[in-house]
PDB file of C-alpha atoms in Angstrom:
ATOM      1  CA  UNK G1237     118.313  82.362 158.669  1.00 43.00           C
ATOM      2  CA  UNK G1238     121.109  81.315 156.325  1.00 42.00           C
ATOM      3  CA  UNK G1239     119.874  78.130 154.688  1.00 43.00           C
ATOM      4  CA  UNK G1240     120.328  77.310 151.021  1.00 42.00           C
ATOM      5  CA  UNK G1241     116.628  77.706 150.241  1.00 41.00           C
ATOM      6  CA  UNK G1242     116.421  81.416 150.950  1.00 44.00           C
ATOM      7  CA  UNK G1243     115.218  83.719 148.220  1.00 43.00           C
ATOM      8  CA  UNK G1244     116.561  86.947 149.654  1.00 45.00           C
ATOM      9  CA  UNK G1245     116.386  88.993 146.460  1.00 42.00           C
ATOM     10  CA  UNK G1246     114.908  86.650 143.881  1.00 41.00           C
ATOM     11  CA  UNK G1247     111.548  88.448 143.919  1.00 39.00           C
ATOM     12  CA  UNK G1248     113.180  91.769 143.014  1.00 42.00           C
ATOM     13  CA  UNK G1249     114.422  90.639 139.612  1.00 43.00           C
ATOM     14  CA  UNK G1250     115.649  93.685 137.701  1.00 41.00           C
ATOM     15  CA  UNK G1251     116.357  93.036 134.038  1.00 41.00           C
ATOM     16  CA  UNK G1252     117.897  96.446 133.372  1.00 41.00           C
ATOM     17  CA  UNK G1253     121.379  96.029 131.873  1.00 41.00           C
ATOM     18  CA  UNK G1254     122.689  99.450 132.929  1.00 41.00           C
ATOM     19  CA  UNK G1255     124.881  97.708 135.529  1.00 43.00           C
ATOM     20  CA  UNK G1256     126.880  96.119 132.701  1.00 45.00           C
ATOM     21  CA  UNK G1257     126.327  92.529 131.615  1.00 45.00           C
ATOM     22  CA  UNK G1258     129.337  90.225 131.397  1.00 46.00           C
ATOM     23  CA  UNK G1259     130.603  89.066 128.007  1.00 43.00           C
ATOM     24  CA  UNK G1260     128.456  86.313 126.533  1.00 44.00           C
ATOM     25  CA  UNK G1261     125.442  87.231 128.683  1.00 46.00           C
ATOM     26  CA  UNK G1262     122.009  86.868 127.145  1.00 44.00           C
ATOM     27  CA  UNK G1263     120.262  90.099 126.251  1.00 38.00           C
ATOM     28  CA  UNK G1264     121.356  93.475 124.909  1.00 37.00           C
ATOM     29  CA  UNK G1265     124.718  94.898 125.913  1.00 41.00           C
ATOM     30  CA  UNK G1266     124.918  98.509 127.153  1.00 41.00           C
ATOM     31  CA  UNK G1267     126.075 100.982 124.558  1.00 37.00           C
ATOM     32  CA  UNK G1268     129.355 102.808 125.210  1.00 42.00           C
ATOM     33  CA  UNK G1269     127.519 106.080 124.576  1.00 35.00           C
ATOM     34  CA  UNK G1270     124.950 105.371 127.302  1.00 39.00           C
ATOM     35  CA  UNK G1271     124.201 108.255 129.635  1.00 48.00           C
ATOM     36  CA  UNK G1272     125.866 108.444 133.038  1.00 56.00           C
ATOM     37  CA  UNK G1273     124.362 106.070 135.562  1.00 58.00           C
ATOM     38  CA  UNK G1274     122.030 107.934 137.956  1.00 70.00           C
ATOM     39  CA  UNK G1275     122.415 107.845 141.757  1.00 82.00           C
ATOM     40  CA  UNK G1276     120.963 104.526 142.966  1.00 91.00           C
ATOM     41  CA  UNK G1277     117.642 104.454 144.784  1.00 91.00           C
ATOM     42  CA  UNK G1278     116.836 102.211 147.784  1.00 91.00           C
ATOM     43  CA  UNK G1279     115.143  99.774 145.363  1.00 93.00           C
ATOM     44  CA  UNK G1280     118.400  99.570 143.345  1.00 93.00           C
ATOM     45  CA  UNK G1281     120.248  98.288 146.425  1.00 93.00           C
ATOM     46  CA  UNK G1282     117.802  95.363 146.734  1.00 92.00           C
ATOM     47  CA  UNK G1283     117.410  94.509 143.043  1.00 94.00           C
ATOM     48  CA  UNK G1284     118.834  91.478 141.265  1.00 94.00           C
ATOM     49  CA  UNK G1285     119.293  90.576 137.608  1.00 93.00           C
ATOM     50  CA  UNK G1286     119.560  86.986 136.386  1.00 93.00           C
ATOM     51  CA  UNK G1287     121.371  85.939 133.228  1.00 87.00           C
ATOM     52  CA  UNK G1288     123.270  83.072 131.642  1.00 84.00           C
ATOM     53  CA  UNK G1289     126.899  83.167 130.503  1.00 77.00           C
ATOM     54  CA  UNK G1290     128.407  80.721 128.025  1.00 74.00           C
ATOM     55  CA  UNK G1291     131.676  79.248 129.301  1.00 67.00           C
ATOM     56  CA  UNK G1292     134.359  78.871 126.646  1.00 64.00           C
ATOM     57  CA  UNK G1293     136.644  75.855 126.710  1.00 58.00           C
ATOM     58  CA  UNK G1294     140.173  77.068 127.264  1.00 54.00           C
ATOM     59  CA  UNK G1295     142.152  74.733 129.503  1.00 48.00           C
ATOM     60  CA  UNK G1296     142.485  77.373 132.213  1.00 48.00           C
ATOM     61  CA  UNK G1297     144.441  76.402 135.292  1.00 47.00           C
ATOM     62  CA  UNK G1298     141.724  77.965 137.429  1.00 50.00           C
ATOM     63  CA  UNK G1299     138.431  77.404 135.605  1.00 50.00           C
ATOM     64  CA  UNK G1300     134.991  77.556 137.243  1.00 50.00           C
ATOM     65  CA  UNK G1301     134.423  74.451 139.380  1.00 52.00           C
ATOM     66  CA  UNK G1302     132.339  71.808 137.538  1.00 50.00           C
ATOM     67  CA  UNK G1303     129.502  72.280 140.052  1.00 47.00           C
ATOM     68  CA  UNK G1304     129.006  75.848 138.676  1.00 51.00           C
ATOM     69  CA  UNK G1305     128.390  74.774 135.110  1.00 48.00           C
ATOM     70  CA  UNK G1306     124.888  73.589 134.286  1.00 47.00           C
ATOM     71  CA  UNK G1307     123.793  72.164 130.948  1.00 49.00           C
ATOM     72  CA  UNK G1308     126.555  71.943 128.367  1.00 55.00           C
ATOM     73  CA  UNK G1309     128.712  74.996 129.156  1.00 66.00           C
ATOM     74  CA  UNK G1310     126.579  77.674 130.813  1.00 73.00           C
ATOM     75  CA  UNK G1311     126.742  79.548 134.105  1.00 76.00           C
ATOM     76  CA  UNK G1312     123.511  80.853 135.614  1.00 83.00           C
ATOM     77  CA  UNK G1313     124.321  84.110 137.385  1.00 88.00           C
ATOM     78  CA  UNK G1314     122.466  86.340 139.841  1.00 92.00           C
ATOM     79  CA  UNK G1315     123.821  89.893 139.734  1.00 92.00           C
ATOM     80  CA  UNK G1316     123.064  91.701 143.007  1.00 94.00           C
ATOM     81  CA  UNK G1317     122.281  95.449 142.860  1.00 94.00           C
ATOM     82  CA  UNK G1318     123.527  95.879 139.263  1.00 92.00           C
ATOM     83  CA  UNK G1319     122.538  99.561 139.007  1.00 92.00           C
ATOM     84  CA  UNK G1320     124.179 100.424 142.338  1.00 92.00           C
ATOM     85  CA  UNK G1321     127.459  98.756 141.363  1.00 92.00           C
ATOM     86  CA  UNK G1322     127.225 100.319 137.889  1.00 90.00           C
ATOM     87  CA  UNK G1323     127.049 103.689 139.647  1.00 90.00           C
ATOM     88  CA  UNK G1324     130.107 102.857 141.784  1.00 90.00           C
ATOM     89  CA  UNK G1325     132.094 101.811 138.697  1.00 89.00           C
ATOM     90  CA  UNK G1326     131.028 104.944 136.793  1.00 88.00           C
ATOM     91  CA  UNK G1327     131.948 107.234 139.717  1.00 86.00           C
ATOM     92  CA  UNK G1328     135.351 105.535 139.987  1.00 85.00           C
ATOM     93  CA  UNK G1329     135.946 106.242 136.279  1.00 85.00           C
ATOM     94  CA  UNK G1330     135.704 102.595 135.203  1.00 86.00           C
ATOM     95  CA  UNK G1331     133.707 102.116 132.005  1.00 84.00           C
ATOM     96  CA  UNK G1332     131.761  98.891 131.470  1.00 80.00           C
ATOM     97  CA  UNK G1333     134.044  98.103 128.523  1.00 83.00           C
ATOM     98  CA  UNK G1334     137.278  98.408 130.513  1.00 82.00           C
ATOM     99  CA  UNK G1335     135.752  96.575 133.490  1.00 82.00           C
ATOM    100  CA  UNK G1336     134.571  93.645 131.397  1.00 79.00           C
ATOM    101  CA  UNK G1337     137.804  93.667 129.376  1.00 81.00           C
ATOM    102  CA  UNK G1338     139.727  92.840 132.563  1.00 79.00           C
ATOM    103  CA  UNK G1339     138.153  89.354 132.483  1.00 76.00           C
ATOM    104  CA  UNK G1340     139.196  88.356 128.978  1.00 79.00           C
ATOM    105  CA  UNK G1341     141.533  85.382 128.769  1.00 75.00           C
ATOM    106  CA  UNK G1342     142.811  83.117 131.497  1.00 75.00           C
ATOM    107  CA  UNK G1343     143.078  84.312 135.118  1.00 78.00           C
ATOM    108  CA  UNK G1344     146.245  86.211 135.992  1.00 78.00           C
ATOM    109  CA  UNK G1345     149.173  85.046 138.117  1.00 80.00           C
ATOM    110  CA  UNK G1346     148.692  84.281 141.817  1.00 83.00           C
ATOM    111  CA  UNK G1347     145.113  83.019 141.244  1.00 85.00           C
ATOM    112  CA  UNK G1348     144.138  80.100 143.477  1.00 87.00           C
ATOM    113  CA  UNK G1349     141.293  77.580 143.420  1.00 84.00           C
ATOM    114  CA  UNK G1350     140.394  74.962 145.996  1.00 82.00           C
ATOM    115  CA  UNK G1351     137.069  73.187 145.559  1.00 75.00           C
ATOM    116  CA  UNK G1352     134.392  75.858 145.264  1.00 73.00           C
ATOM    117  CA  UNK G1353     136.547  78.540 146.962  1.00 82.00           C
ATOM    118  CA  UNK G1354     138.790  80.754 144.887  1.00 87.00           C
ATOM    119  CA  UNK G1355     140.645  84.017 144.486  1.00 89.00           C
ATOM    120  CA  UNK G1356     141.205  85.024 140.857  1.00 86.00           C
ATOM    121  CA  UNK G1357     143.192  87.987 139.582  1.00 87.00           C
ATOM    122  CA  UNK G1358     142.556  89.604 136.205  1.00 84.00           C
ATOM    123  CA  UNK G1359     145.394  89.495 133.686  1.00 78.00           C
ATOM    124  CA  UNK G1360     146.495  93.032 134.535  1.00 79.00           C
ATOM    125  CA  UNK G1361     145.965  92.361 138.265  1.00 81.00           C
ATOM    126  CA  UNK G1362     143.575  95.335 138.396  1.00 84.00           C
ATOM    127  CA  UNK G1363     140.584  93.277 139.556  1.00 88.00           C
ATOM    128  CA  UNK G1364     140.224  90.521 142.163  1.00 90.00           C
ATOM    129  CA  UNK G1365     137.371  87.984 142.021  1.00 89.00           C
ATOM    130  CA  UNK G1366     136.863  86.182 145.327  1.00 91.00           C
ATOM    131  CA  UNK G1367     134.314  83.708 146.636  1.00 91.00           C
ATOM    132  CA  UNK G1368     132.805  84.712 149.984  1.00 92.00           C
ATOM    133  CA  UNK G1369     130.416  83.121 152.497  1.00 91.00           C
ATOM    134  CA  UNK G1370     126.706  83.758 151.963  1.00 91.00           C
ATOM    135  CA  UNK G1371     126.524  85.615 155.296  1.00 92.00           C
ATOM    136  CA  UNK G1372     129.131  88.102 154.053  1.00 92.00           C
ATOM    137  CA  UNK G1373     127.157  88.757 150.868  1.00 92.00           C
ATOM    138  CA  UNK G1374     123.925  89.199 152.818  1.00 92.00           C
ATOM    139  CA  UNK G1375     125.564  91.647 155.246  1.00 93.00           C
ATOM    140  CA  UNK G1376     127.006  93.709 152.409  1.00 91.00           C
ATOM    141  CA  UNK G1377     123.738  93.849 150.480  1.00 90.00           C
ATOM    142  CA  UNK G1378     122.040  94.899 153.740  1.00 91.00           C
ATOM    143  CA  UNK G1379     124.372  97.890 154.186  1.00 94.00           C
ATOM    144  CA  UNK G1380     124.929  98.702 150.501  1.00 93.00           C
ATOM    145  CA  UNK G1381     123.312 102.163 150.702  1.00 92.00           C
ATOM    146  CA  UNK G1382     125.567 103.215 153.590  1.00 92.00           C
ATOM    147  CA  UNK G1383     128.589 101.567 151.919  1.00 91.00           C
ATOM    148  CA  UNK G1384     127.995 103.515 148.697  1.00 90.00           C
ATOM    149  CA  UNK G1385     127.556 106.780 150.593  1.00 88.00           C
ATOM    150  CA  UNK G1386     130.769 106.218 152.578  1.00 87.00           C
ATOM    151  CA  UNK G1387     132.729 105.080 149.524  1.00 86.00           C
ATOM    152  CA  UNK G1388     131.691 107.940 147.249  1.00 83.00           C
ATOM    153  CA  UNK G1389     130.479 110.629 149.641  1.00 79.00           C
ATOM    154  CA  UNK G1390     133.573 112.821 149.723  1.00 73.00           C
ATOM    155  CA  UNK G1391     135.607 113.385 146.550  1.00 69.00           C
ATOM    156  CA  UNK G1392     138.335 115.219 148.490  1.00 70.00           C
ATOM    157  CA  UNK G1393     138.853 112.494 151.127  1.00 72.00           C
ATOM    158  CA  UNK G1394     138.543 109.171 149.320  1.00 73.00           C
ATOM    159  CA  UNK G1395     137.438 106.269 151.478  1.00 77.00           C
ATOM    160  CA  UNK G1396     139.929 103.573 152.438  1.00 82.00           C
ATOM    161  CA  UNK G1397     137.230 100.903 152.070  1.00 84.00           C
ATOM    162  CA  UNK G1398     137.814  98.253 149.398  1.00 87.00           C
ATOM    163  CA  UNK G1399     135.992  99.183 146.185  1.00 90.00           C
ATOM    164  CA  UNK G1400     133.452  96.478 145.361  1.00 91.00           C
ATOM    165  CA  UNK G1401     132.658  96.506 141.649  1.00 92.00           C
ATOM    166  CA  UNK G1402     130.065  93.724 141.518  1.00 92.00           C
ATOM    167  CA  UNK G1403     128.482  91.060 143.724  1.00 93.00           C
ATOM    168  CA  UNK G1404     127.191  87.930 142.000  1.00 91.00           C
ATOM    169  CA  UNK G1405     125.979  84.461 142.922  1.00 91.00           C
ATOM    170  CA  UNK G1406     126.701  81.381 140.806  1.00 86.00           C
ATOM    171  CA  UNK G1407     125.121  78.102 141.952  1.00 80.00           C
ATOM    172  CA  UNK G1408     124.862  79.240 145.595  1.00 81.00           C
ATOM    173  CA  UNK G1409     128.459  80.488 145.666  1.00 85.00           C
ATOM    174  CA  UNK G1410     128.647  84.209 146.392  1.00 87.00           C
ATOM    175  CA  UNK G1411     131.380  86.174 144.672  1.00 87.00           C
ATOM    176  CA  UNK G1412     132.784  89.666 145.237  1.00 89.00           C
ATOM    177  CA  UNK G1413     134.550  91.487 142.411  1.00 89.00           C
ATOM    178  CA  UNK G1414     136.939  94.009 143.959  1.00 89.00           C
ATOM    179  CA  UNK G1415     139.182  96.722 142.525  1.00 85.00           C
ATOM    180  CA  UNK G1416     142.722  95.613 143.400  1.00 75.00           C
ATOM    181  CA  UNK G1417     144.063  98.193 145.878  1.00 67.00           C
ATOM    182  CA  UNK G1418     147.695  97.505 144.973  1.00 53.00           C
TER     183      UNK G1418
END
């Protein structure tokens, strides 16, 4: 069932920040000297973390759609499987600082927005942020354990799968953050 009233992971709220909280998020930020992220458990693949991000005024050409922003200038975010994606980023050699740094400033060139659908590139074009249908997010979260195993299982034969760095939901819009393969 794919209606808007589902609560697929809301009851598994995980407030651990080891998956890396975005800039401006409420709560403590992970320390750069934090220990390596451990291999995710089955519970990590189903966990969610909720937080609020303050949106800065900046006159971006591709800003979050007005429907995303609640209150004065805040986004309420659901971060799906934060520890699992933190593990993927750590195994791919991407620190939380460099990952979050890719999102500073206005979106990069070639970014497009149309209503609540968008594809945004980071300034250095290293990261792609793309809205996806809810069914796609649900399918990915359902196979996340197998995806992680396939993606990271063999260091000598890297997978050709796209590297998902984070999956979030903002106001019922599901978003994939992907390492740009180019």
